[in-house]
Amino acid sequence: LPPFEYQAPNSIAEAVALKAECGDSAMFVSGGTDLFPNMKRRQFTPKILIGLRKLAELRSISLDDSGNGLMIGSGVSLSEVAEHPEILNNFPALAKAASLVSAPQLRNMGTIGGNLCLDTRCNYYNQTFPWRKALGFCLKKPESPMQNDAICWVARSSPKCLAVSSSD
């Protein structure tokens, strides 16, 4: 992993203020199951990681008063979604979907917020830095000094990146 500083704010307000102060040099992390592998491949090289794991406000699950709506905090793990009694009883399809994501270890760490904010998955983009450098960088993250040389390796004639969702 590239070197980084880890900050663990005590409130959402503190986390937001820290991100505003640090700008693009900082990233939020909770589960980290996607972020850390991407950092290892040098796709992201934040100088500061702002840890959200201990913020209780982001780790709650509750039904609204009508029983028809559900609030899931962004720091709730996929395993918690899959096993929560209110979700199992009122939203069984959501519980089932969460239970089918990846492997148990990743469901235990991965969060709803992280999975909703996943970066795109692309067979070309999601490779190591030396691999991408040897092939030539893509449009997703043009790291080439000559950014005009970057292309979408999925659709070579396209002037834009076509890996637009985490399932691509």
XYZ file of C-alpha atoms in Angstrom:
168
model
C 0.000 0.000 0.000
C 1.164 3.551 -0.566
C 1.851 5.442 2.676
C -1.110 7.269 4.207
C -2.209 8.906 7.429
C -5.293 7.485 9.170
C -7.696 9.838 10.927
C -10.603 8.551 13.044
C -13.044 11.409 13.690
C -15.515 11.181 16.569
C -18.538 12.547 14.702
C -19.980 12.926 11.228
C -19.467 16.694 11.477
C -15.788 16.137 12.294
C -15.424 13.707 9.365
C -17.029 16.149 6.923
C -14.891 19.042 8.195
C -11.741 16.938 7.837
C -12.658 15.975 4.266
C -13.406 19.623 3.417
C -10.048 20.659 4.853
C -8.068 17.931 3.051
C -9.988 17.932 -0.240
C -8.944 15.389 -2.857
C -5.936 14.249 -0.825
C -8.315 12.428 1.561
C -10.772 9.560 1.136
C -13.388 8.074 3.456
C -13.049 4.424 4.491
C -15.253 2.129 6.539
C -15.020 -1.503 5.417
C -12.229 -0.927 2.903
C -12.795 -4.190 1.013
C -12.654 -2.396 -2.341
C -10.581 0.650 -1.419
C -7.525 -1.177 -0.047
C -7.063 -3.474 -3.075
C -7.404 -0.399 -5.316
C -4.790 1.404 -3.234
C -2.520 -1.618 -3.488
C -2.783 -1.374 -7.297
C -2.082 2.384 -7.005
C -5.455 3.271 -8.506
C -5.967 5.508 -5.479
C -3.144 7.083 -3.515
C -4.811 9.202 -0.834
C -2.521 10.919 1.618
C -5.187 10.672 4.333
C -7.848 8.048 5.045
C -10.771 9.256 7.126
C -12.081 6.255 9.056
C -15.842 6.102 9.546
C -16.035 2.715 11.246
C -16.515 3.955 14.802
C -19.274 6.458 13.981
C -22.373 4.910 15.571
C -24.683 7.219 13.570
C -23.624 5.400 10.394
C -24.132 1.904 11.800
C -27.861 1.829 12.546
C -30.827 0.077 10.950
C -34.365 1.266 11.643
C -37.873 1.045 10.229
C -39.848 4.235 9.770
C -43.028 4.687 11.803
C -45.256 3.299 9.038
C -43.197 0.115 8.755
C -42.994 0.641 4.998
C -39.623 2.362 4.896
C -36.199 1.441 6.107
C -33.135 3.462 7.014
C -29.783 1.701 6.761
C -26.686 3.613 7.806
C -23.829 3.658 5.315
C -21.526 1.888 7.799
C -23.770 -1.168 8.232
C -22.084 -4.337 6.973
C -23.658 -6.534 4.330
C -23.805 -9.368 6.888
C -25.782 -7.143 9.253
C -28.245 -6.358 6.453
C -28.569 -10.056 5.589
C -29.206 -11.090 9.208
C -31.185 -8.186 10.702
C -34.626 -9.388 11.916
C -36.523 -6.289 10.698
C -34.999 -6.626 7.232
C -35.615 -10.389 7.118
C -39.276 -9.868 8.085
C -40.107 -6.751 6.067
C -37.630 -6.735 3.185
C -36.624 -10.373 2.589
C -35.380 -9.712 -0.960
C -32.903 -7.147 0.381
C -31.694 -9.573 3.053
C -31.290 -12.305 0.433
C -29.427 -9.997 -1.963
C -27.016 -8.926 0.795
C -26.451 -12.572 1.764
C -25.391 -13.422 -1.802
C -22.684 -10.769 -2.153
C -19.165 -12.206 -2.375
C -17.793 -14.350 0.484
C -18.656 -14.253 4.213
C -15.412 -12.489 5.137
C -16.136 -9.680 2.672
C -19.787 -9.432 3.743
C -18.603 -9.062 7.347
C -16.337 -6.125 6.448
C -18.007 -4.590 3.388
C -20.538 -1.855 4.067
C -23.712 -0.752 2.338
C -22.222 2.710 1.795
C -19.025 1.346 0.307
C -20.885 -0.978 -2.020
C -23.137 1.826 -3.240
C -20.095 4.045 -3.857
C -17.902 1.426 -5.547
C -15.622 2.569 -8.297
C -16.151 0.888 -11.645
C -14.839 -2.602 -12.185
C -13.081 -2.994 -15.501
C -10.767 -5.802 -16.610
C -8.298 -3.188 -17.865
C -8.608 -0.509 -15.193
C -8.515 -2.919 -12.231
C -4.965 -4.099 -12.793
C -1.644 -3.248 -11.182
C 0.136 0.006 -11.992
C 2.956 -1.741 -13.967
C 0.357 -3.707 -15.987
C -1.597 -0.542 -16.834
C 1.596 1.354 -17.637
C 2.789 -1.393 -20.007
C -0.562 -1.538 -21.804
C -1.108 2.194 -21.829
C -3.446 3.996 -19.512
C -7.190 4.104 -20.080
C -9.654 6.974 -20.052
C -10.950 6.061 -16.607
C -7.864 7.444 -14.933
C -5.492 8.871 -17.511
C -2.134 8.699 -15.751
C -0.186 9.142 -18.959
C 1.659 12.446 -19.357
C -0.072 12.609 -22.731
C -3.686 12.169 -21.655
C -4.869 12.426 -25.246
C -3.224 9.037 -25.839
C -5.530 7.365 -23.288
C -8.308 5.218 -24.742
C -11.059 2.977 -23.463
C -9.642 -0.532 -23.789
C -13.140 -2.013 -23.584
C -14.305 -0.078 -26.662
C -11.167 1.119 -28.397
C -12.901 3.487 -30.805
C -14.787 5.265 -28.023
C -13.688 8.747 -26.970
C -15.005 8.083 -23.445
C -14.765 5.403 -20.759
C -17.539 2.827 -21.071
C -17.015 1.196 -17.666
C -19.711 3.257 -15.990
C -20.975 1.002 -13.207
C -19.436 -1.289 -10.641
C -20.721 -4.320 -12.539
C -18.918 -3.442 -15.795
